[in-house]
Short mmCIF file of C-alpha atoms and ligand atoms in Angstrom, two decimals:
data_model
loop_
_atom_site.label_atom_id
_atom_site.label_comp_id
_atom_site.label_asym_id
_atom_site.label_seq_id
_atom_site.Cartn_x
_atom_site.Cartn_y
_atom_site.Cartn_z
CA UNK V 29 -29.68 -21.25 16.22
CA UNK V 30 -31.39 -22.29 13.10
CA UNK V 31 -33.10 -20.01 10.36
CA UNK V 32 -36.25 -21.58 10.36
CA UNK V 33 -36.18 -20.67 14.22
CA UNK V 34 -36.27 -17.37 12.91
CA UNK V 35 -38.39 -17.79 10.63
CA UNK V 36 -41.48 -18.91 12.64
CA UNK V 37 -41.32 -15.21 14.22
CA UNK V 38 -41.09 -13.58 10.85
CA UNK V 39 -40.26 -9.95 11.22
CA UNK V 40 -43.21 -8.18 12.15
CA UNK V 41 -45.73 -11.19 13.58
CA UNK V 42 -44.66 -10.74 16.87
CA UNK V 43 -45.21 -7.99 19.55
CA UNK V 44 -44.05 -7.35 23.13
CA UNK V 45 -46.28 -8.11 26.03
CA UNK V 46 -44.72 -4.93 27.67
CA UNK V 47 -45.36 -2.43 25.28
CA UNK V 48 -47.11 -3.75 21.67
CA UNK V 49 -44.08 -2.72 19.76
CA UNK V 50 -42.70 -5.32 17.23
CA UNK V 51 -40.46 -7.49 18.75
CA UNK V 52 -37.54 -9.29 16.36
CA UNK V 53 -35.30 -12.26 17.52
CA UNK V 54 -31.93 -12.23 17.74
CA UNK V 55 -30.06 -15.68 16.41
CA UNK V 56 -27.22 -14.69 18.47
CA UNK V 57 -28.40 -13.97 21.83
CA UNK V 58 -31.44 -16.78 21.35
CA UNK V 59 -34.01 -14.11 22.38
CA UNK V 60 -36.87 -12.21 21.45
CA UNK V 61 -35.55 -8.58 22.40
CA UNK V 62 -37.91 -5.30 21.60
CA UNK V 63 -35.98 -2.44 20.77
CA UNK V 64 -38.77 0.28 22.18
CA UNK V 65 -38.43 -0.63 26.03
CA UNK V 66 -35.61 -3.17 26.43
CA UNK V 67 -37.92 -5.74 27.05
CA UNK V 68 -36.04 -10.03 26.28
CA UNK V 69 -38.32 -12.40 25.66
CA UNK V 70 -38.21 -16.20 25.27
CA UNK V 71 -39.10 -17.54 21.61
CA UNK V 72 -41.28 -20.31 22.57
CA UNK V 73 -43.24 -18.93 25.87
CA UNK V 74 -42.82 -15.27 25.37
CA UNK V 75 -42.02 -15.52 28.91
CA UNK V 76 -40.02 -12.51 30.05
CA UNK V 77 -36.55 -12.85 30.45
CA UNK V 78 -35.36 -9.55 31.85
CA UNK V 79 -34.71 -5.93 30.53
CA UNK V 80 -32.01 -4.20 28.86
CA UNK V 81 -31.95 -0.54 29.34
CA UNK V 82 -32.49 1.51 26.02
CA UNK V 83 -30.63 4.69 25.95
CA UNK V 84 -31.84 6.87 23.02
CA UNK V 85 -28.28 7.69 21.40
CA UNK V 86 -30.03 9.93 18.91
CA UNK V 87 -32.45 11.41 21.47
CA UNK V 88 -31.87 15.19 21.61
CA UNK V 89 -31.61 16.61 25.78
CA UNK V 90 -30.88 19.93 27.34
CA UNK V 91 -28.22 21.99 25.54
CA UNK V 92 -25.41 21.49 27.76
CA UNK V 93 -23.93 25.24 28.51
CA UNK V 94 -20.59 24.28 29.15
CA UNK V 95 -19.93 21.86 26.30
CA UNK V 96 -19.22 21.46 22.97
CA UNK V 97 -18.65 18.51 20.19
CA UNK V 98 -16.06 18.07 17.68
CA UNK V 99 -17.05 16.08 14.33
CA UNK V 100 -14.46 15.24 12.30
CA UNK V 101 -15.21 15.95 8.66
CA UNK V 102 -13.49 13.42 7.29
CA UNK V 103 -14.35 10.00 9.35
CA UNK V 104 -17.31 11.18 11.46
CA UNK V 105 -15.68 10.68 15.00
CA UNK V 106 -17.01 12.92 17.27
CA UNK V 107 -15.85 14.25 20.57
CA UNK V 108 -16.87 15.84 23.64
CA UNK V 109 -14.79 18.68 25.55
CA UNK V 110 -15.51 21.15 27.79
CA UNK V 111 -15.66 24.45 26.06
CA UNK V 112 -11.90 25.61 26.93
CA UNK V 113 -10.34 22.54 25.87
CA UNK V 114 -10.38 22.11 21.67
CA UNK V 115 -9.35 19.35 19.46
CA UNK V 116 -7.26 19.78 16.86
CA UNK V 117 -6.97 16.12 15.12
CA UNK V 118 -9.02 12.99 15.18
CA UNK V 119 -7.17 10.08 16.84
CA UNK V 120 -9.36 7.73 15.03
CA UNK V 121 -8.53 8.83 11.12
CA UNK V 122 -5.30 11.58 11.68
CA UNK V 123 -7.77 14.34 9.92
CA UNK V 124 -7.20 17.92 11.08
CA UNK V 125 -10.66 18.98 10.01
CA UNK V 126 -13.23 19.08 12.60
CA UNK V 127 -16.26 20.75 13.03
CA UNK V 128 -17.18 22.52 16.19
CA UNK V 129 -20.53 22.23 17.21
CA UNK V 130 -22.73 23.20 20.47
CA UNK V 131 -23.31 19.85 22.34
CA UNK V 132 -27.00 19.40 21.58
CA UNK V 133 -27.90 16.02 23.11
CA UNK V 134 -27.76 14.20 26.32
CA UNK V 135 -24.07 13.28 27.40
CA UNK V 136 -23.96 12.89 31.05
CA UNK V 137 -22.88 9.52 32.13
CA UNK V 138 -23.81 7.60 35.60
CA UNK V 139 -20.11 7.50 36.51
CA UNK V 140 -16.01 8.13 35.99
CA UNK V 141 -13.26 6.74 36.46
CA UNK V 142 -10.73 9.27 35.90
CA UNK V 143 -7.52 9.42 34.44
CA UNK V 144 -4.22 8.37 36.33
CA UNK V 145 -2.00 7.48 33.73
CA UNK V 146 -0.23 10.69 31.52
CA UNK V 147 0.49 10.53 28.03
CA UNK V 148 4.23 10.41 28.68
CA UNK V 149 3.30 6.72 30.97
CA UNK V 150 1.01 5.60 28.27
CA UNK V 151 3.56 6.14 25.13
CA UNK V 152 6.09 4.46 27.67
CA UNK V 153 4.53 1.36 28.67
CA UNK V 154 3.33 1.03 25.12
CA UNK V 155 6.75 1.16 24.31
CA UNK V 156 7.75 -1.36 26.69
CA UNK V 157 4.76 -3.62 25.62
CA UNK V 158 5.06 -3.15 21.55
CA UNK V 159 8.99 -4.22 21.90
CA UNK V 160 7.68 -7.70 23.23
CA UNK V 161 6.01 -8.15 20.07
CA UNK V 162 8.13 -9.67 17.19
CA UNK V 163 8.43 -8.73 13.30
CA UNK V 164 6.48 -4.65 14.33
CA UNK V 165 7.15 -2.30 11.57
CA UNK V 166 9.24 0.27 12.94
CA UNK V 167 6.28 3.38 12.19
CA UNK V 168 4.58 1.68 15.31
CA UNK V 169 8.04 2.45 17.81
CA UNK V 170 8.28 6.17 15.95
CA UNK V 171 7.76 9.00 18.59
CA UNK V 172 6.73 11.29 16.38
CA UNK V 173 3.82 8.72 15.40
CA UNK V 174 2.87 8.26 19.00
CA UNK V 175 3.19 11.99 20.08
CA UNK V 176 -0.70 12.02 18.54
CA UNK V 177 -2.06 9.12 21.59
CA UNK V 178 -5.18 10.63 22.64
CA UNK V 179 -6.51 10.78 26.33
CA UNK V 180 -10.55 9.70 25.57
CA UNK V 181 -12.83 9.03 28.44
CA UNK V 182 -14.50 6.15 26.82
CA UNK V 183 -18.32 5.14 26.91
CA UNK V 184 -18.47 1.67 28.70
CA UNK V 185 -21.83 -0.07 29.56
CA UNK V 186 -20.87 -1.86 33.01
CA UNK V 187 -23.37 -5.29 32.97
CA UNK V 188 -24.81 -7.25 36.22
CA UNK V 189 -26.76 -9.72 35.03
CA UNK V 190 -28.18 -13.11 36.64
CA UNK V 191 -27.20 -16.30 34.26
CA UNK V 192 -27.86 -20.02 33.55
CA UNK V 193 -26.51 -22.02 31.50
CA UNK V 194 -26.58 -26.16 31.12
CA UNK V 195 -22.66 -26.72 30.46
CA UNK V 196 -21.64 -30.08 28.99
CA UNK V 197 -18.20 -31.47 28.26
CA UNK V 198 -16.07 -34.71 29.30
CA UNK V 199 -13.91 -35.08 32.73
CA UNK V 200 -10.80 -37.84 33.28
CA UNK V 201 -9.44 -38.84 37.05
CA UNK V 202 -6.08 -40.52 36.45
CA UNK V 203 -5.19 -43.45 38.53
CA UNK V 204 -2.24 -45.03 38.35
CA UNK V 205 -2.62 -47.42 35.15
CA UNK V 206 -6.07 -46.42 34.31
CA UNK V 207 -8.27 -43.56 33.27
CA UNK V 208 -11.86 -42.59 34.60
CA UNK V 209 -14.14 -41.05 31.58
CA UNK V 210 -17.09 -38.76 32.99
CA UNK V 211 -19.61 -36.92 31.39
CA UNK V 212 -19.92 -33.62 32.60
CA UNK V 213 -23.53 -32.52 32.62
CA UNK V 214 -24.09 -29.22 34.90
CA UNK V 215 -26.82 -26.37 35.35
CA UNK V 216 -25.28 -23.31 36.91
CA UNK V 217 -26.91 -20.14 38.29
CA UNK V 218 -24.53 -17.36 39.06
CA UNK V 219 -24.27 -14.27 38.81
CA UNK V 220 -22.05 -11.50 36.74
CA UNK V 221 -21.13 -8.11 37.85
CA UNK V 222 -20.15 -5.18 36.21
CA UNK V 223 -18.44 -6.38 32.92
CA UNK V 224 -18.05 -3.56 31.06
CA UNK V 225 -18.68 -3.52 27.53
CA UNK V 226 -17.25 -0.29 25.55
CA UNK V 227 -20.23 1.56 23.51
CA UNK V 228 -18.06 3.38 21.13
CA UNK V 229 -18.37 1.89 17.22
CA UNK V 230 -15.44 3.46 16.10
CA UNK V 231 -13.19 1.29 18.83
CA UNK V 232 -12.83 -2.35 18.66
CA UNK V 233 -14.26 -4.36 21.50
CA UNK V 234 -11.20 -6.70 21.39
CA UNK V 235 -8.94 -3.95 21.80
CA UNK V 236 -10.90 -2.98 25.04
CA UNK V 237 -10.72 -6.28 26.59
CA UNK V 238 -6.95 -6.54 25.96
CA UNK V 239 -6.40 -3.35 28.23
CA UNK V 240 -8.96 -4.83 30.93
CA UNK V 241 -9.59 -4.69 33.98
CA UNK V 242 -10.30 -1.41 35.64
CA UNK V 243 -9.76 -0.98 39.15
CA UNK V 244 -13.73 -0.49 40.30
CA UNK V 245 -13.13 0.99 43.60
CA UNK V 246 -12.06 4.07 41.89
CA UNK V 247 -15.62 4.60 40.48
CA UNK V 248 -17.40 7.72 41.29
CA UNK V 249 -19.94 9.65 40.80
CA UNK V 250 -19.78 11.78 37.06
CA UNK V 251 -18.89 15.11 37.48
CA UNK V 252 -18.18 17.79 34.96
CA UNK V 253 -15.10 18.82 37.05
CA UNK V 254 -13.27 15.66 34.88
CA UNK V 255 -13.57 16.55 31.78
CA UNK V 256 -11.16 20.07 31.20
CA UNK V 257 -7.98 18.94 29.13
CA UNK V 258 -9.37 15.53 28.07
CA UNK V 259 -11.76 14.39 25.33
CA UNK V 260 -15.01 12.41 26.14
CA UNK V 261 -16.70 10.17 23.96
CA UNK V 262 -20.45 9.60 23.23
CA UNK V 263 -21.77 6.35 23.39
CA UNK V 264 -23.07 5.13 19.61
CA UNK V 265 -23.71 1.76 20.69
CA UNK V 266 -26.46 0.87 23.22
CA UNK V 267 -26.37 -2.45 25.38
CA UNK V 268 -29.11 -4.08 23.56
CA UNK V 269 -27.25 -3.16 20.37
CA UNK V 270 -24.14 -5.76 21.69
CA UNK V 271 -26.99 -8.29 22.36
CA UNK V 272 -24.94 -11.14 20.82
CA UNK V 273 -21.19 -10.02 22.21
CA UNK V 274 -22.84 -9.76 25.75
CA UNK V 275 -24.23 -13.69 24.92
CA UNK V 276 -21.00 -14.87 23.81
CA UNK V 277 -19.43 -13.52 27.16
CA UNK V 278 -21.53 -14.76 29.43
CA UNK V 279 -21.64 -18.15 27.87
CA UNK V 280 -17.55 -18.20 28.16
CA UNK V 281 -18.12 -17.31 32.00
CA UNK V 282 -20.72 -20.39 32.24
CA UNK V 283 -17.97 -22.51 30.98
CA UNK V 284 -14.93 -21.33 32.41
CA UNK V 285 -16.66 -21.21 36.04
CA UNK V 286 -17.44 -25.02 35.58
CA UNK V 287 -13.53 -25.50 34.54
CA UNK V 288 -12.69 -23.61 38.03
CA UNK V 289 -14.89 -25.51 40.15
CA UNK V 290 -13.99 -29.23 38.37
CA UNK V 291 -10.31 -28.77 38.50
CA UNK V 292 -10.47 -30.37 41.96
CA UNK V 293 -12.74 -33.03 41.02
CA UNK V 294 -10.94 -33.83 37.34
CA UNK V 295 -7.48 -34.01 36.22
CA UNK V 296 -8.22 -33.03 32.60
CA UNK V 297 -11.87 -31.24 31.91
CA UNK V 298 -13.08 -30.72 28.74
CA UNK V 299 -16.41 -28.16 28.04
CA UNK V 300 -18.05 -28.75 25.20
CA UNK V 301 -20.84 -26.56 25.19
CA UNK V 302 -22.73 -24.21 26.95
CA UNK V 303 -26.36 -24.30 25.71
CA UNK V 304 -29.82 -23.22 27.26
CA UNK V 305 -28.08 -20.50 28.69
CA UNK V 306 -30.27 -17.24 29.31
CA UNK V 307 -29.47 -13.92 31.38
CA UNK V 308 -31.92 -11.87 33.68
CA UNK V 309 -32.17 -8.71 35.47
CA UNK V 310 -30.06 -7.03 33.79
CA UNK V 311 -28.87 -3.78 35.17
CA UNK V 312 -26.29 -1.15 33.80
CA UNK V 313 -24.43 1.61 34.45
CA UNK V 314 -23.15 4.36 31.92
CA UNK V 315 -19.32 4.52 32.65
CA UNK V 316 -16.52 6.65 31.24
CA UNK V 317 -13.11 5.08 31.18
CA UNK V 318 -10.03 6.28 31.05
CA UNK V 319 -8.05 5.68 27.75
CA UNK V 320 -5.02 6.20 25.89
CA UNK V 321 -6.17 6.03 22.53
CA UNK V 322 -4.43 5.86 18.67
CA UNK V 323 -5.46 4.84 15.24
CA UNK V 324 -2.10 3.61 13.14
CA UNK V 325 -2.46 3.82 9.24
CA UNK V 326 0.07 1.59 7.41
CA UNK V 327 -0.01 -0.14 4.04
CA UNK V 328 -4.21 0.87 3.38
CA UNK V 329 -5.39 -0.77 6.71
CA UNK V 330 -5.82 1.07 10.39
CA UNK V 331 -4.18 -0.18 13.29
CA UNK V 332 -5.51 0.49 16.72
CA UNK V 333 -2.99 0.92 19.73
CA UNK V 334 -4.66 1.71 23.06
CA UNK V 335 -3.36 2.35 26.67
CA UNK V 336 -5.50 1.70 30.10
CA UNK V 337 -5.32 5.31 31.16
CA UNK V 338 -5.75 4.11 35.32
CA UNK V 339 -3.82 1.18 34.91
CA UNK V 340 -1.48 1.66 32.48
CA UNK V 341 -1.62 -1.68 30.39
CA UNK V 342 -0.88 -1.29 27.09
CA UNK V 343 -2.19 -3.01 23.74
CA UNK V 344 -2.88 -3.29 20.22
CA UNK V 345 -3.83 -5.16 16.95
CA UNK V 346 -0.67 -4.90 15.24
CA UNK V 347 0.38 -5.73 11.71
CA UNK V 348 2.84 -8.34 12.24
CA UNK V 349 5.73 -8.37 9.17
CA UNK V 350 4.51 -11.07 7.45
CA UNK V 351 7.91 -12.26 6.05
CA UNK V 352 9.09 -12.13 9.35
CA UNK V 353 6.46 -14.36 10.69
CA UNK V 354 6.80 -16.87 7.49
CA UNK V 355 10.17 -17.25 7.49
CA UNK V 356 10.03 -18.07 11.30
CA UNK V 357 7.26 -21.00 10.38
CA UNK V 358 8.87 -22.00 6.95
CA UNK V 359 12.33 -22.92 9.66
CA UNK V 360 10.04 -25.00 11.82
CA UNK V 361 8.63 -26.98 8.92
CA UNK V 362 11.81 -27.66 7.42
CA UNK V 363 13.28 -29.08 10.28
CA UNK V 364 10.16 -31.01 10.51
CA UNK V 365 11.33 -31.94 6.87
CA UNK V 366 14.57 -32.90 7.29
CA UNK V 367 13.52 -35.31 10.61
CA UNK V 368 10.90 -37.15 8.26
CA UNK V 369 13.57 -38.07 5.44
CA UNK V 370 16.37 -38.78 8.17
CA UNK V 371 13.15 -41.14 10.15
CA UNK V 372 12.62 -42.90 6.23
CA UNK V 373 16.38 -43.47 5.41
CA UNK V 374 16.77 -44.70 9.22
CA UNK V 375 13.57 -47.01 8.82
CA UNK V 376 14.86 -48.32 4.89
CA UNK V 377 18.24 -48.65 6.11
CA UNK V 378 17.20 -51.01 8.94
CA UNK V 379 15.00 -53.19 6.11
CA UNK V 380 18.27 -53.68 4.04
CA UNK V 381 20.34 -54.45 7.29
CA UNK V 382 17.61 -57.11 8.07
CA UNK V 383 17.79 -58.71 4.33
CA UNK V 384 21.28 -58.71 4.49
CA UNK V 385 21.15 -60.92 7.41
CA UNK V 386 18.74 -63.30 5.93
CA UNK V 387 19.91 -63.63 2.22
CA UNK V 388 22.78 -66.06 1.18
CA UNK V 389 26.36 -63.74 0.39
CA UNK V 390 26.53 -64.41 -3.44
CA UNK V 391 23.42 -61.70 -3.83
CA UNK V 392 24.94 -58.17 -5.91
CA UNK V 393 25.05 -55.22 -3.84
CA UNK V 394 23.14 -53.98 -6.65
CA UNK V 395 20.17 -55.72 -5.54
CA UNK V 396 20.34 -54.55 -1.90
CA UNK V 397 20.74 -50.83 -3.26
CA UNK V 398 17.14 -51.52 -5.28
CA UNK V 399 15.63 -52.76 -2.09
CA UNK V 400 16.58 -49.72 0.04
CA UNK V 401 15.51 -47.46 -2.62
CA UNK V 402 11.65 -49.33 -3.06
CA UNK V 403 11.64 -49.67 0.83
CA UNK V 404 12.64 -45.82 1.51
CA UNK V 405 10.19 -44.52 -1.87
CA UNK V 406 7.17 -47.10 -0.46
CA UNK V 407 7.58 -45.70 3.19
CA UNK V 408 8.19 -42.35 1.91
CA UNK V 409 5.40 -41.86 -0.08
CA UNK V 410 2.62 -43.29 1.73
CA UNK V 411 4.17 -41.34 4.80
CA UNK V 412 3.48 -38.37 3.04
CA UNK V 413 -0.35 -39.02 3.05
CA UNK V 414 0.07 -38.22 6.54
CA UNK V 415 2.84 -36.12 6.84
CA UNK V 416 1.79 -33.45 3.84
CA UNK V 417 -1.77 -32.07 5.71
CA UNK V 418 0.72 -31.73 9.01
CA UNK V 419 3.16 -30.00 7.43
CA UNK V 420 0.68 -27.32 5.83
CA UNK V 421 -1.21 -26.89 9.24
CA UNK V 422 1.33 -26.55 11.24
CA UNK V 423 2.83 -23.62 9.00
CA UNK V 424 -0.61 -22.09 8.92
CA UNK V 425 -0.97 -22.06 12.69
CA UNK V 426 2.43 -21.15 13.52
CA UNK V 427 2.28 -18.01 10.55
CA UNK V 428 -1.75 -16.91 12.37
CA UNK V 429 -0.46 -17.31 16.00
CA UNK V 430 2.59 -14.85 15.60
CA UNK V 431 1.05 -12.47 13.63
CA UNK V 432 -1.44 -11.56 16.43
CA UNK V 433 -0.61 -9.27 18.89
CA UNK V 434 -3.77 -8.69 21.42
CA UNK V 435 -4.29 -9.63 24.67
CA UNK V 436 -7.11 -11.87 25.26
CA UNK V 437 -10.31 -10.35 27.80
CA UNK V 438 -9.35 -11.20 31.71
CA UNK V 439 -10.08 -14.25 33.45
CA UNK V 440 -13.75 -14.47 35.46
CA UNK V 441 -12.75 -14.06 38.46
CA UNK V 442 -12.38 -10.22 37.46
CA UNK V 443 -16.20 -10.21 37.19
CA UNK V 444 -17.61 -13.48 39.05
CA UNK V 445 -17.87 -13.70 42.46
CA UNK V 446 -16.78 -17.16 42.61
CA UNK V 447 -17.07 -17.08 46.51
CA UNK V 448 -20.68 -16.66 47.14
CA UNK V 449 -24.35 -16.88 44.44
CA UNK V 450 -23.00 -19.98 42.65
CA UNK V 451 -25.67 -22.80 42.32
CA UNK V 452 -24.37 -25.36 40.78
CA UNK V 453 -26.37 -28.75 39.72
CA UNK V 454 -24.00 -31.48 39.00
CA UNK V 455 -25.69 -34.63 36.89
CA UNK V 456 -22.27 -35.82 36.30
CA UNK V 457 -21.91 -39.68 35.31
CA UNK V 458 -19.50 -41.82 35.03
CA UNK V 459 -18.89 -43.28 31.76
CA UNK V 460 -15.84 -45.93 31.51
CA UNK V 461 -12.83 -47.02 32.48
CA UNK V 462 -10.05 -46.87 29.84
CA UNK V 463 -6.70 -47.69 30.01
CA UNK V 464 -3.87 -45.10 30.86
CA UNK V 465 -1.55 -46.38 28.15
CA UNK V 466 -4.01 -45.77 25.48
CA UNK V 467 -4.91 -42.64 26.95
CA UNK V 468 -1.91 -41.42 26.72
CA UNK V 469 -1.10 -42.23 23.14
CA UNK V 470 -3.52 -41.00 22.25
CA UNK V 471 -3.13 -37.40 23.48
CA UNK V 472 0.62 -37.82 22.02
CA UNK V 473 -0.57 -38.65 18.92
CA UNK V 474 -2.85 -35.42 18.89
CA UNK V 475 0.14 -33.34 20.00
CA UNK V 476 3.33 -35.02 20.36
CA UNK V 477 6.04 -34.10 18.38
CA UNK V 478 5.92 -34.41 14.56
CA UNK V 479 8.10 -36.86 14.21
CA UNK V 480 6.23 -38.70 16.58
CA UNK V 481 2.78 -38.36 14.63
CA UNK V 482 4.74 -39.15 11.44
CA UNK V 483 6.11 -42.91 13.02
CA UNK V 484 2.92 -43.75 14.63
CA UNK V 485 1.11 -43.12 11.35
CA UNK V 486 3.37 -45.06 9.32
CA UNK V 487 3.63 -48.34 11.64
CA UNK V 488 0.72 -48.18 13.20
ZN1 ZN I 506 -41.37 -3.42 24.43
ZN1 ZN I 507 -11.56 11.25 11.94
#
């Protein structure tokens, strides 16, 4: 979304038809969304486009009797426990000093989901998980680190929301020697429910979706009776506050439901965007969620390790050791290396054998030696207009995608019904008819081997 879009709003010109406050538009979410009553609006009409419930997280309510808070002193976390069960250490910073305090604004959640997993499960399949992960410094296997996993029931905003979106992209049907080319043009309606999006700052949101899903059916009502011997969090973060995550979501959903439903129609689909895409009726629930919670300090940076306390999966951003990772790509390249001069000596070699055969016997092998070498230096260097940029992004992809650890969010079908309240408008249209062959080089060329990519480029 552009600036100027922005722009035309200003900051204070406009105000919401629901309740005169100043509305302020959010780039991300490509809405008009008033932070008094919830109220999304769209930028050009105004027209409403449904309503985000605003929790007050600063709002003081009832002094709850049989509650109190912990603050830690040093990084601000705060926790909930009943008043028998204290905390001695923050899980999010390792401090030991926290402040006690009488719980002095509104806690109580719509629902629970209570713990199933113990600590002892959690550290284990942590264990189990964290050992699948190469090049880990060894502080994130200690027990004695892991002893301090914290059991938090977690603030989670559960979503339902009713989405559009106009996907666009490119679809092939293979025949036998030739290759349909669509464009994919689609609008969808569907409908999301219940993706949960965690409304605690101090834990990262990508670190919740690696431990998702939870198991719904084991929802219930909140009740107090939960709490004793485990810590609660308070949400910080309302849903209109994650305005922009919830966007990005949902517009992943719009996509990956059109990959679902064209995988019978295409062989190879391709979205490119998802645009025009807006959300209505939202509705939420205030969840607590079970988790298994630590906060890893190594070399000046904070690690986050978290276990799904109901279903046990385990995950974390890890730090990766580095040398590890870059000796691991620096082996691949070299290989890559050693194939290119091998494919140059091969490819000068067969020049000379050719010249050979074509010159009269009385020519010095001195003179075949020179033609090898300006053959080979000729094909070498202008091969390494192509073969240098390969060689530097393949070690800079190989080095990023070992040294992350997380899990990505789970598939849509966790939270679209992909069954039933899918409207789907397909404007697809066919485009051309290429040929197979070419097709297929040129998806090689993209991502065949390197030696491949290096031949093709140099006798093309
Ligand atoms: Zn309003
Ligand atoms: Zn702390």
């Amino acid at each position: 979304m552009s600036n100027e879009q922005g722009n035309i709003f200003g900051t204070t010109s406009a105000k919401c038809p629901n309740c005169a406050a100043n509305i302020f538009y959010n780039e991300k979410a490509g809405k008009l969304i008033c932070n008094m009553c919830g109220g999304l609006f769209d930028p050009e009409s105004l027209k409403p486009l449904g309503k985000i419930e605003v929790r007050d997280t600063a709002a003081a309510g009832e002094e709850e009797e049989n509650k109190q808070e912990f603050i830690c002193d040093s990084c601000g976390a705060a926790v909930v426990t009943d008043y028998n069960t204290a905390a001695t250490f923050c899980a999010f910073c390792g401090s030991a000093t926290l402040i006690k305090k009488r719980l002095s604004t509104c806690f109580r959640p719509d629902l629970i989901i209570p713990f199933k997993i113990s600590k002892e499960e959690a550290i284990e399949n942590y264990l189990k998980w964290a050992k699948t992960q190469k090049g880990i410094p060894k502080k994130f296997l200690s027990e004695s680190v892991l002893e301090k996993i914290t059991g938090y029931y977690t603030p989670f905003w559960l979503l339902d929301a009713d989405c559009s979106a106009e996907v666009g992209g490119k679809g092939q049907i293979f025949h036998d020697d030739v290759v349909e080319n669509y464009f994919i043009d689609r609008t969808l309606e569907y409908k999301v429910r219940r993706v949960p999006f965690d409304g605690c700052r101090k834990i990262s949101n990508t670190l919740m979706e690696a431990i998702e899903p939870f198991d719904y059916s084991e929802l219930r009502d909140y009740n107090d009776m939960y709490l004793p011997g485990f810590f609660a969090q308070r949400y910080d973060l309302s849903a209109i506050d994650m305005m922009d995550l919830i966007k990005i979501r949902l517009d992943n959903y719009a996509t990956g439901i059109v990959k679902h439903f064209s995988a019978k129609e295409y062989d190879v689909f391709k979205a490119v965007s998802a645009e025009g895409s807006y959300s209505e009726n939202f509705k939420q629930v205030y969840a607590l969620m079970p988790v298994w919670f630590l906060n890893i300090e190594y070399e000046g940076s904070t690690y986050g390790i978290a276990v799904n306390g109901q279903t046990g999966k385990a995950s974390g951003s890890l730090p990766i050791n580095k040398k590890k990772v870059h000796m691991h790509a620096l082996a691949s390249v070299i290989k890559d290396v050693l194939l290119f001069i091998a494919i140059t000596v091969i490819a000068a070699a067969l020049v000379v054998a050719a010249v050979i055969a074509i010159t009269p016997d009385e020519v010095p092998d001195m003179a075949y030696v020179i033609v090898f070498l300006l053959f080979w230096l000729t094909v070498t260097i202008s091969g390494l207009i192509f073969f240098v940029p390969f060689i530097k992004r393949k070690f800079v992809d190989k080095s990023f995608y070992e040294s992350v650890t997380i899990d990505k969010a789970p598939n849509l079908e966790e939270y679209v019904d992909l069954k039933g309240s899918i409207k789907m408008e397909n404007r697809d249209m066919f485009l051309y008819v290429g040929s197979k062959d070419a097709d297929a080089n040129d998806k090689k060329f993209e991502k065949g081997p390197l030696s491949e990519r290096v031949l093709r480029s140099i006798f093309k």
